C-alpha positions as semicolon CSV with decimal commas, in nm:
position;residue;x (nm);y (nm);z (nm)
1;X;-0,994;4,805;-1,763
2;X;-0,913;5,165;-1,638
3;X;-0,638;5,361;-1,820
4;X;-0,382;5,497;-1,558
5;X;-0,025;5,545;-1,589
6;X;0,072;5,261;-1,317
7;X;0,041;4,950;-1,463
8;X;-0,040;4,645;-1,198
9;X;-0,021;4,273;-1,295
10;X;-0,089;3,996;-1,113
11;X;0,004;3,617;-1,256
12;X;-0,116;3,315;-1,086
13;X;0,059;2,987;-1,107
14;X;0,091;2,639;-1,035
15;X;0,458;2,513;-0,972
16;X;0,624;2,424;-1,289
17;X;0,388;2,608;-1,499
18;X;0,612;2,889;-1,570
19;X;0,507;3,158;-1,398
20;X;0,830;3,274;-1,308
21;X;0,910;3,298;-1,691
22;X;0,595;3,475;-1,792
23;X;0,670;3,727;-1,508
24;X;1,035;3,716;-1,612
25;X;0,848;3,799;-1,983
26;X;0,645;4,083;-1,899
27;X;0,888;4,259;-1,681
28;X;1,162;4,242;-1,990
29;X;0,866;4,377;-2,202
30;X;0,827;4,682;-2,040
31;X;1,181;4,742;-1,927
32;X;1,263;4,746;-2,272
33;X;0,984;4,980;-2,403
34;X;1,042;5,255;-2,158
35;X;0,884;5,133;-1,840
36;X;1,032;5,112;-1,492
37;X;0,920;4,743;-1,349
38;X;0,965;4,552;-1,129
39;X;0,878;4,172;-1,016
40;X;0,825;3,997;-0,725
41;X;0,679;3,646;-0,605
42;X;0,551;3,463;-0,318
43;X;0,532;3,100;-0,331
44;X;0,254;2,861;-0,230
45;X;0,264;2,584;-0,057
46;X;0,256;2,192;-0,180
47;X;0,028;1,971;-0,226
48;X;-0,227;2,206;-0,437
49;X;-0,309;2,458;-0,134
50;X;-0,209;2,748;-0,318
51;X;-0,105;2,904;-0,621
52;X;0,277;3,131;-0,658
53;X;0,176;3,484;-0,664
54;X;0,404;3,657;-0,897
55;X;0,305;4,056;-0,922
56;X;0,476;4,295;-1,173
57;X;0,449;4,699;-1,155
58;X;0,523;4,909;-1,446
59;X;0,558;5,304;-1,451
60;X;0,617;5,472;-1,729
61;X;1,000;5,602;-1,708
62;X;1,091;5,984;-1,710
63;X;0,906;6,097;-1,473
64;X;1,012;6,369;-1,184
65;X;1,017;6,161;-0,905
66;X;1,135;5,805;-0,907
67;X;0,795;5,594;-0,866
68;X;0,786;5,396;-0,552
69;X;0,670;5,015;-0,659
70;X;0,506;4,794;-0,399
71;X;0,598;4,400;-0,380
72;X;0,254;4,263;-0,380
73;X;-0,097;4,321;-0,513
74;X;-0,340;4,497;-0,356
75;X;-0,717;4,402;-0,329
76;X;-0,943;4,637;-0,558
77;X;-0,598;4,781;-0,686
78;X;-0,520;4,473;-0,944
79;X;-0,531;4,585;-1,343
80;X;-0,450;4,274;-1,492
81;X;-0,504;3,896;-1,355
82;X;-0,344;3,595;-1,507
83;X;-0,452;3,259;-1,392
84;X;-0,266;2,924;-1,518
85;X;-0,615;2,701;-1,404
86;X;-0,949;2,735;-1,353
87;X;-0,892;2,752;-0,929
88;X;-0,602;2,965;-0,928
89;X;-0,908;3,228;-1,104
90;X;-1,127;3,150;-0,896
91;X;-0,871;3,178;-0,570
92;X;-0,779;3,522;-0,730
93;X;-1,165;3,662;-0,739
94;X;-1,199;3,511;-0,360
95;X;-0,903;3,706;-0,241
96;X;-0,994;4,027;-0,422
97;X;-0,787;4,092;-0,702
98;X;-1,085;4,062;-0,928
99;X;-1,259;4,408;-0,939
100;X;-1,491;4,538;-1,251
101;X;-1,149;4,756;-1,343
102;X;-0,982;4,435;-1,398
103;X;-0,895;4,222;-1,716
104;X;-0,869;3,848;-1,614
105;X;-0,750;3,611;-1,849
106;X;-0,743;3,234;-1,731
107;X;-0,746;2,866;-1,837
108;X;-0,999;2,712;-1,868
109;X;-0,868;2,357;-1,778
110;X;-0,829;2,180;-1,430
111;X;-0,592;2,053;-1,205
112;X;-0,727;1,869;-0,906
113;X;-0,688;1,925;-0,584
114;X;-0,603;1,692;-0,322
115;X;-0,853;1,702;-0,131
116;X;-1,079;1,682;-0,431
117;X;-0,953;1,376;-0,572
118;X;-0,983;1,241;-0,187
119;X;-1,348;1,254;-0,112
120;X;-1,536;1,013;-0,059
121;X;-1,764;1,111;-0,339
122;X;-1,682;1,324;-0,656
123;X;-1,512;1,628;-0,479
124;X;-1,461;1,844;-0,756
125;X;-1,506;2,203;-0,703
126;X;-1,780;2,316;-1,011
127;X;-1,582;2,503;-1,292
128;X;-1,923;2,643;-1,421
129;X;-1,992;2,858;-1,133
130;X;-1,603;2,987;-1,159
131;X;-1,646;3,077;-1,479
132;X;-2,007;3,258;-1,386
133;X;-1,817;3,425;-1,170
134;X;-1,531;3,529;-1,384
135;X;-1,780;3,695;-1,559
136;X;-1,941;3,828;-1,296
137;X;-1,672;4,028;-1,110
138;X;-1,474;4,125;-1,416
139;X;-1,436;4,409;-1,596
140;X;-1,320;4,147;-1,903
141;X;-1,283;3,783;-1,892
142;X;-1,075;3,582;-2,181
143;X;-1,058;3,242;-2,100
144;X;-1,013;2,920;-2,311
145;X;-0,828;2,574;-2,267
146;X;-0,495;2,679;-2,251
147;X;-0,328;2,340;-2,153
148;X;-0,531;2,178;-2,464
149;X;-0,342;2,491;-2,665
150;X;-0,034;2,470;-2,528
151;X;-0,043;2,025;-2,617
152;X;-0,090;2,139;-3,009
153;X;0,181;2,397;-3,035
154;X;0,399;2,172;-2,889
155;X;0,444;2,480;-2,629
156;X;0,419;2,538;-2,241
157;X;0,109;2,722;-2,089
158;X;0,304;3,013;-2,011
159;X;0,383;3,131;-2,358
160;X;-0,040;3,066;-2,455
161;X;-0,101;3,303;-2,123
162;X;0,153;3,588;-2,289
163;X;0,020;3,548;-2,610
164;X;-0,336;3,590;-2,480
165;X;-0,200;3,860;-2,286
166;X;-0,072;4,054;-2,600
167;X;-0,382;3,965;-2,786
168;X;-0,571;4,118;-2,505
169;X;-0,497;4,492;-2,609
170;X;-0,457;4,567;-2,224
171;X;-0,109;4,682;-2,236
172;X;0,067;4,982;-2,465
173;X;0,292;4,754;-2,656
174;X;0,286;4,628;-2,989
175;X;0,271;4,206;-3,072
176;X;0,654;4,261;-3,208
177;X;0,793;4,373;-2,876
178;X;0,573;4,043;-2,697
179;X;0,749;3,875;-2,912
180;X;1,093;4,027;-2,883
181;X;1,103;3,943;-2,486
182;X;1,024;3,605;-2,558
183;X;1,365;3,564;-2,778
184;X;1,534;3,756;-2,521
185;X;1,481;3,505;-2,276
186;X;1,695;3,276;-2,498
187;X;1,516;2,937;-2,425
188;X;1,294;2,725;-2,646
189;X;1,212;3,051;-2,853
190;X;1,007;2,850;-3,165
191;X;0,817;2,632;-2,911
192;X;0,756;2,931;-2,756
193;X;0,636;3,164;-3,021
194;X;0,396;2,887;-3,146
195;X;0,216;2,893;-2,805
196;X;0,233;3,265;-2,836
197;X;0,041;3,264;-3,172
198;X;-0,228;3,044;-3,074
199;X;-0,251;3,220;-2,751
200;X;-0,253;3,585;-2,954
201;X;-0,492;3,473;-3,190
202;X;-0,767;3,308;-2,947
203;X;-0,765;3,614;-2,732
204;X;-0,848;3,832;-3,040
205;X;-1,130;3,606;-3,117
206;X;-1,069;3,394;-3,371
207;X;-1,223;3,015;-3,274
208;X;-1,017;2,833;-3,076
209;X;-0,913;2,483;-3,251
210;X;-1,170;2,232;-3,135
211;X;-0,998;1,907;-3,069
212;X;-1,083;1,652;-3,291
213;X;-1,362;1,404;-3,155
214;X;-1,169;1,075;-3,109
215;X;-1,271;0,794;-3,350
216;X;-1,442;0,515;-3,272
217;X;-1,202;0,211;-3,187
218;X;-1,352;-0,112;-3,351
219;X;-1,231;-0,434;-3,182
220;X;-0,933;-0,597;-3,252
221;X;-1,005;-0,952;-3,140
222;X;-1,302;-1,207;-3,236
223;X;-1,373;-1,212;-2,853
224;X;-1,386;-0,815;-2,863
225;X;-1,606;-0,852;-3,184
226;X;-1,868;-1,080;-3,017
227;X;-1,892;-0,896;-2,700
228;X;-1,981;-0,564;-2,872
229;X;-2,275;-0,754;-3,103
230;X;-2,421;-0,847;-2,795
231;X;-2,464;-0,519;-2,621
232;X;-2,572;-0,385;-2,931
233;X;-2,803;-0,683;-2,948
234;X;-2,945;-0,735;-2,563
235;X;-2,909;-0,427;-2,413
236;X;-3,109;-0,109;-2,468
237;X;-2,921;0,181;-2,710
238;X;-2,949;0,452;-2,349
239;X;-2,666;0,196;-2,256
240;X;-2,439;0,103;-2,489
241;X;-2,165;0,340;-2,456
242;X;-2,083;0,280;-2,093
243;X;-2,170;-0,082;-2,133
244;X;-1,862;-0,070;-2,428
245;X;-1,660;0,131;-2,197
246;X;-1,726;-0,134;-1,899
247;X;-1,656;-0,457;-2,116
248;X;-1,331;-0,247;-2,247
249;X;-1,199;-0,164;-1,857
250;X;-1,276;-0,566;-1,804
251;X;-1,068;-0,692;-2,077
252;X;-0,778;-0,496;-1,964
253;X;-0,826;-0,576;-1,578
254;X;-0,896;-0,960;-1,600
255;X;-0,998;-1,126;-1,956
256;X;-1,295;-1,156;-2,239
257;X;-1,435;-1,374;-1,978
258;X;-1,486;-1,140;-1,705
259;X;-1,641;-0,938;-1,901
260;X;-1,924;-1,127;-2,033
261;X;-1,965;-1,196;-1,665
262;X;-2,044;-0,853;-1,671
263;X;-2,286;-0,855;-1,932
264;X;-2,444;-1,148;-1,769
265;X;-2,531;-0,956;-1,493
266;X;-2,632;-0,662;-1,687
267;X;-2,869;-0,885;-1,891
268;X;-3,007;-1,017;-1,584
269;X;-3,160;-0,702;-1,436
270;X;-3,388;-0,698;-1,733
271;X;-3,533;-0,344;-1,646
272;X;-3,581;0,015;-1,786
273;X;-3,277;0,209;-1,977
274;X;-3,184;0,413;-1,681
275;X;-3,142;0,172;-1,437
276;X;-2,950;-0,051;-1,682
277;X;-2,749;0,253;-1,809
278;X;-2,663;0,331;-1,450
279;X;-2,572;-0,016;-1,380
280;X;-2,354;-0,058;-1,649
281;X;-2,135;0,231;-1,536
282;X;-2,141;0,151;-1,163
283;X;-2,120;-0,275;-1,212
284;X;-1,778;-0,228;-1,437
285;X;-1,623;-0,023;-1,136
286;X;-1,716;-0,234;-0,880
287;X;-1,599;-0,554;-1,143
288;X;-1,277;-0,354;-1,097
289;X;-1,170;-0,324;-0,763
290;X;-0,834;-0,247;-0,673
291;X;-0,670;-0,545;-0,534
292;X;-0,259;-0,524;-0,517
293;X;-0,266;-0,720;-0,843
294;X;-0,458;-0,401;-0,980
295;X;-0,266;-0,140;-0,854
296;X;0,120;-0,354;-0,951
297;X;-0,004;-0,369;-1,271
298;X;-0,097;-0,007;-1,300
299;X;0,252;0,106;-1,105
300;X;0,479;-0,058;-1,406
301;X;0,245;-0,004;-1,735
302;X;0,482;0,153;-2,052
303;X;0,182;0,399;-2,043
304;X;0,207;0,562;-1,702
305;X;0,592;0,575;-1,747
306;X;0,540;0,761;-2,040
307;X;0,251;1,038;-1,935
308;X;0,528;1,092;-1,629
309;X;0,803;1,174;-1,858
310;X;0,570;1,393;-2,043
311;X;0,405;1,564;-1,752
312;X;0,772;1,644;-1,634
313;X;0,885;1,687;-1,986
314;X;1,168;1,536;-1,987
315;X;1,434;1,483;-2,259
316;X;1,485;1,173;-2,429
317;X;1,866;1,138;-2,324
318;X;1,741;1,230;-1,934
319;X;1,707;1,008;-1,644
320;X;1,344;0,989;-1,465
321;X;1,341;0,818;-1,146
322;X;0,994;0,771;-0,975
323;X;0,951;0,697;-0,631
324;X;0,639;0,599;-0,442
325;X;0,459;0,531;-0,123
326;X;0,301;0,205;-0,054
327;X;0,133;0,095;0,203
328;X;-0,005;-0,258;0,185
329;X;-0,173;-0,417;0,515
330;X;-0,176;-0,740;0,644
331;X;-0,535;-0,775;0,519
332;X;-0,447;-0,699;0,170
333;X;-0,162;-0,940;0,178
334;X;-0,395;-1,203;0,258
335;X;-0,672;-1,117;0,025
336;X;-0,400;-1,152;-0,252
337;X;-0,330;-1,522;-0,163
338;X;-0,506;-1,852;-0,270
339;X;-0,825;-1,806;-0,080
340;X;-0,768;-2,102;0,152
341;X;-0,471;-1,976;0,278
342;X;-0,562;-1,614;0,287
343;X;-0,872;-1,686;0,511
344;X;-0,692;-1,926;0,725
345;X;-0,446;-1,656;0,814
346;X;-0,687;-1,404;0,900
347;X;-0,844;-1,611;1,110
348;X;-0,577;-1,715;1,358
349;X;-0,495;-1,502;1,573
350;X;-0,154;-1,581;1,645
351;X;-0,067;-1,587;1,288
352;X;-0,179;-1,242;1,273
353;X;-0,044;-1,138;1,554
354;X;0,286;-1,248;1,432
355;X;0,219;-1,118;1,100
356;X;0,080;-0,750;1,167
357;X;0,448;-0,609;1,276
358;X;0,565;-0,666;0,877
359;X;0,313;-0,461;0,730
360;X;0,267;-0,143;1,012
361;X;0,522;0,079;0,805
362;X;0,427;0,224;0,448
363;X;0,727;0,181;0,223
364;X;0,900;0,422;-0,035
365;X;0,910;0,227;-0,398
366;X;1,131;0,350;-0,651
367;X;0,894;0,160;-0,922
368;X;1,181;0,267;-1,184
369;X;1,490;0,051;-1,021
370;X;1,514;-0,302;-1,173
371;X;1,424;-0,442;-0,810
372;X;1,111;-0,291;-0,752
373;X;0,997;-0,298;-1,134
374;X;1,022;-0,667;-1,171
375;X;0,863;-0,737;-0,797
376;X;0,554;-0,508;-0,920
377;X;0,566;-0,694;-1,281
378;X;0,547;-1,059;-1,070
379;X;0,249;-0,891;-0,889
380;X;0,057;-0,792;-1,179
381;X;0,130;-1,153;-1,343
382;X;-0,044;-1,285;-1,057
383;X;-0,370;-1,143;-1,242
384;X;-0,411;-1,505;-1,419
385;X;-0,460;-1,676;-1,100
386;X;-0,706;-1,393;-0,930
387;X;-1,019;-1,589;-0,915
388;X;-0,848;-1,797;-0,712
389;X;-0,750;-1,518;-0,410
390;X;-0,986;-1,440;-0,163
391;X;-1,047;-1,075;-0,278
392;X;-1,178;-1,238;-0,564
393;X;-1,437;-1,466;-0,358
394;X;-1,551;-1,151;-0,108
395;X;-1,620;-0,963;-0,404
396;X;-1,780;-1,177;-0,627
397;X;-2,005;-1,278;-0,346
398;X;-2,039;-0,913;-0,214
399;X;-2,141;-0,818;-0,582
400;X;-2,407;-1,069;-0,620
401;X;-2,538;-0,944;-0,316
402;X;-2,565;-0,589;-0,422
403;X;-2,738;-0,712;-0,746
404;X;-3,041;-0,955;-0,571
405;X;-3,158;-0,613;-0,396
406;X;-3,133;-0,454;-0,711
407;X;-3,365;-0,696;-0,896
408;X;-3,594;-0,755;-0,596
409;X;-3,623;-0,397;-0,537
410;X;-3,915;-0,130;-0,700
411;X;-3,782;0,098;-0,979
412;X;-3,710;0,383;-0,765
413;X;-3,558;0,168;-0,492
414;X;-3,361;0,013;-0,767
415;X;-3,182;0,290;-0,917
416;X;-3,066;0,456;-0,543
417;X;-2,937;0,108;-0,484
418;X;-2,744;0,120;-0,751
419;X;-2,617;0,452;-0,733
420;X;-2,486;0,330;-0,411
421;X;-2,169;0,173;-0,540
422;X;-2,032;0,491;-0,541
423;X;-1,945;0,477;-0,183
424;X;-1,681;0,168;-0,243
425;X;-1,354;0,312;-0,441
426;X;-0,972;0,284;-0,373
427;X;-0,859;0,065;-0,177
428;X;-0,703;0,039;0,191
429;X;-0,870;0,247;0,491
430;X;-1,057;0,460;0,191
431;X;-1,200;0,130;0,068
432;X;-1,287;0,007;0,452
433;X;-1,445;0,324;0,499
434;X;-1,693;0,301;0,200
435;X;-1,789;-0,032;0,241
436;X;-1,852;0,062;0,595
437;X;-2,110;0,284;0,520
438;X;-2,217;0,106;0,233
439;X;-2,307;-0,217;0,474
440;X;-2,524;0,020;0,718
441;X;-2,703;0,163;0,457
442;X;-2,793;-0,183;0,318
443;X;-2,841;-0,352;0,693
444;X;-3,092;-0,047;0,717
445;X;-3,276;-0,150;0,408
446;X;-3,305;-0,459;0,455
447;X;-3,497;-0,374;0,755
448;X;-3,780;-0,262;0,527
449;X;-3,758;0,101;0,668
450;X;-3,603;0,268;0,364
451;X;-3,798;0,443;0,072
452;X;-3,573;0,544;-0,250
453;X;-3,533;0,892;-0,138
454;X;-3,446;0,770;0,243
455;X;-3,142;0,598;0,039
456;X;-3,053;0,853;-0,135
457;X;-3,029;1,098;0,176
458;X;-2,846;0,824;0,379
459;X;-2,581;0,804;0,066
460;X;-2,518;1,184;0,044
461;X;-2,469;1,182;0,366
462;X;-2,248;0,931;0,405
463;X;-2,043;1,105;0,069
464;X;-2,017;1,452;0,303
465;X;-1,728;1,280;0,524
466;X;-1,442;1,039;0,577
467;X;-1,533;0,979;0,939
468;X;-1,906;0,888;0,938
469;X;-2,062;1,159;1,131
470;X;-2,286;1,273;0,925
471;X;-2,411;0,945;0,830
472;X;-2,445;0,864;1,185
473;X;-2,659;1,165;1,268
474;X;-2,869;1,068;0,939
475;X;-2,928;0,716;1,088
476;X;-3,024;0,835;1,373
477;X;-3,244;1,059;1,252
């Protein structure tokens, strides 16, 4: 970092982060150690677009003319960058603050973006090139988990950012005046000098805490017991820990007897460790689609309740009230109900025709009234009867289908077969969409015209878009 007397800091933050109080932080710091600043923000927009841009100028005070501070940061002209996440760094290299006279100090962590979390394959943006880059552009780079260090102080990120700030050496003050503007701001000031610490001492290099590797949990029931001895029995050691994980995601979305279902079918394939590895992990999300019974029962859980109160920490004598969008179609209604009844529907036209009006509009759910809470809990009861809806039945049967090419198929053939599960996930239009494509993939195959690397072309192709396009082209191609 170059030594001048201006003094330029830029602070990158997600909304409720506190970025406004680490700005607030720094411009008390120099203010009170004979500095003229000054800070200003602009605020992103929702949904994960774009970060608040809070930008603080110092000058040193005394001087003959009364400095002249600009309201936002300048390209190549940046001394200091702070990022709250691992994007917000790598948005601040793409737009230029990032120079080899800069300092940047960022978390390490991630917060996904919408449109990451709503591909149709995994859309995450790679934080190993971001951090190559960090490296890359900067004059200096600190960066370490600082959501894991603000969760053990018992802090917010915004005090581990000031503290690795001060423990930076970039700016002329001393750890005591850091620490001074923190109590000055009057709120939360032990929480906050905790963070502070752990933040001061990572940026001066001591090891940052590594989180304890979680133990192993043994099972709690006989059925839990039995189902474990038999992966480790029957299925090869490459698999076990996603075969654990599957029969462990089973339990919880049906019963024991699901899933040794699942290791039925596991068993039954009877082939190398990687395709058996790979089906293990793709077979237990398939085993768990997300019917309305799912996604009820996942809407009301103690659990979920609870990481919202923390995420939003709120006190234990506030109020949180959580409202939601739902959209259930007339489809999914059906698919719900005894499968008699649900197929008979969809197959008369009038009935449909009558029916379709009900379910056009999405609906706003506060899933914390008393109303809405014991509707969802009556849905996610329902669970007990599933094998009985016709979800159930078109899954089971769609499943069973997937597996007999499997088994019939080569090795190579096999795996890419497999791997093609990943195109079904969610539910709704995204699941329509990825069964869509996961159909003309198969009806393709079937014609005998597809190697294992045609499939696995066709299936990143059909992963590059929601509306089919490219798959189309590859098809035709």
């Amino acid at each position: 970092m170059r030594r001048r007397e201006r003094i330029t800091i830029a602070v990158l933050g997600l909304g409720g982060q506190g970025g406004g109080v680490l700005a607030d932080w720094i411009v008390q710091l120099g203010t009170k150690n004979g500095y003229v600043a000054q800070g200003t923000s602009v605020p992103g927009v929702a949904q994960r677009t774009g970060a608040t841009v809070y930008y603080i100028e110092m000058f040193p005070a005394g001087s003959a003319a009364q400095p002249v501070l600009a309201l936002m940061p300048v390209p190549g002209d940046v001394d200091i960058v702070v990022a709250s996440e691992l994007m917000e760094a790598g948005r601040a290299i793409l737009r230029g603050f990032v120079s080899q006279d800069t300092l940047l100090i960022g978390s390490t962590h991630r917060v996904y973006a919408i449109d990451e979390k709503s591909a149709m394959g995994d859309g995450r943006a790679s934080g190993e090139r971001i951090i190559a880059a960090a490296h890359e552009r900067a004059g200096r780079f600190i960066g370490f988990d600082m959501d894991a260090a603000a969760d053990r102080a018992g802090s917010v990120i915004s005090s581990i950012m000031f503290g690795a700030l001060a423990g930076s050496g970039a700016l002329p003050f001393s750890r005591a005046a850091f620490e001074e503007a923190i109590r000055a701001g009057g709120k939360a000031i032990d929480a906050n000098l905790r963070g502070f610490s752990d933040g001061f001492d990572t940026a001066q290099g001591k090891a940052e805490a590594a989180p304890a590797p979680p133990p192993r949990v043994a099972p709690t029931t006989e059925a839990g017991r039995a189902l474990l001895a038999r992966i480790e029995a029957k299925l090869p050691p490459e698999a076990h820990e996603f075969a654990v994980e599957g029969v462990k995601r089973l339990m919880d979305y049906q019963d024991a007897a699901y899933a040794a279902l699942y290791l039925d079918r596991l068993e039954s394939l009877d082939r190398d460790p990687e395709l058996v590895t790979e089906a293990a992990r793709h077979l237990a999300l398939w085993m768990s689609y997300e019917d309305t019974i799912r996604v009820a029962g996942l809407k009301v859980r103690a659990s979920r309740f609870a990481r919202v109160r923390g995420e939003v920490k709120a006190k234990d004598d506030q109020i949180v009230q959580l409202t939601e969008y739902m959209h259930p179609r007339l489809e999914e209604i059906c698919e719900t109900m005894p499968a008699a009844l649900g197929r008979r529907i969809l197959a008369s036209r009038s009935l449909s025709r009558r029916l379709k009006p009900l379910f056009t509009k999405g609906r706003h759910v506060e899933t914390t009234s008393l109303r809405w809470f014991l509707m969802l809990s009556l849905l996610a009861g329902w669970r007990r009867w599933r094998r009985g809806t016709l979800r159930y039945q078109m899954e089971q049967a769609r499943i069973e289908d997937w597996l007999a090419l499997v088994r019939t198929a080569d090795p190579a053939t096999a795996l890419e077969l497999v791997k093609c599960q990943r195109l079904i996930k969610g539910y709704g239009d995204t699941f329509e969409r990825g069964l869509g494509n996961y159909a003309r993939i198969v009806d393709r195959y079937r014609t005998g015209s597809l190697a294992a690397a045609d499939i696995a072309r066709l299936r990143d192709a059909a992963l590059a878009d929601e509306d089919g396009k490219a798959l189309a082209l590859a098809l035709a191609s």
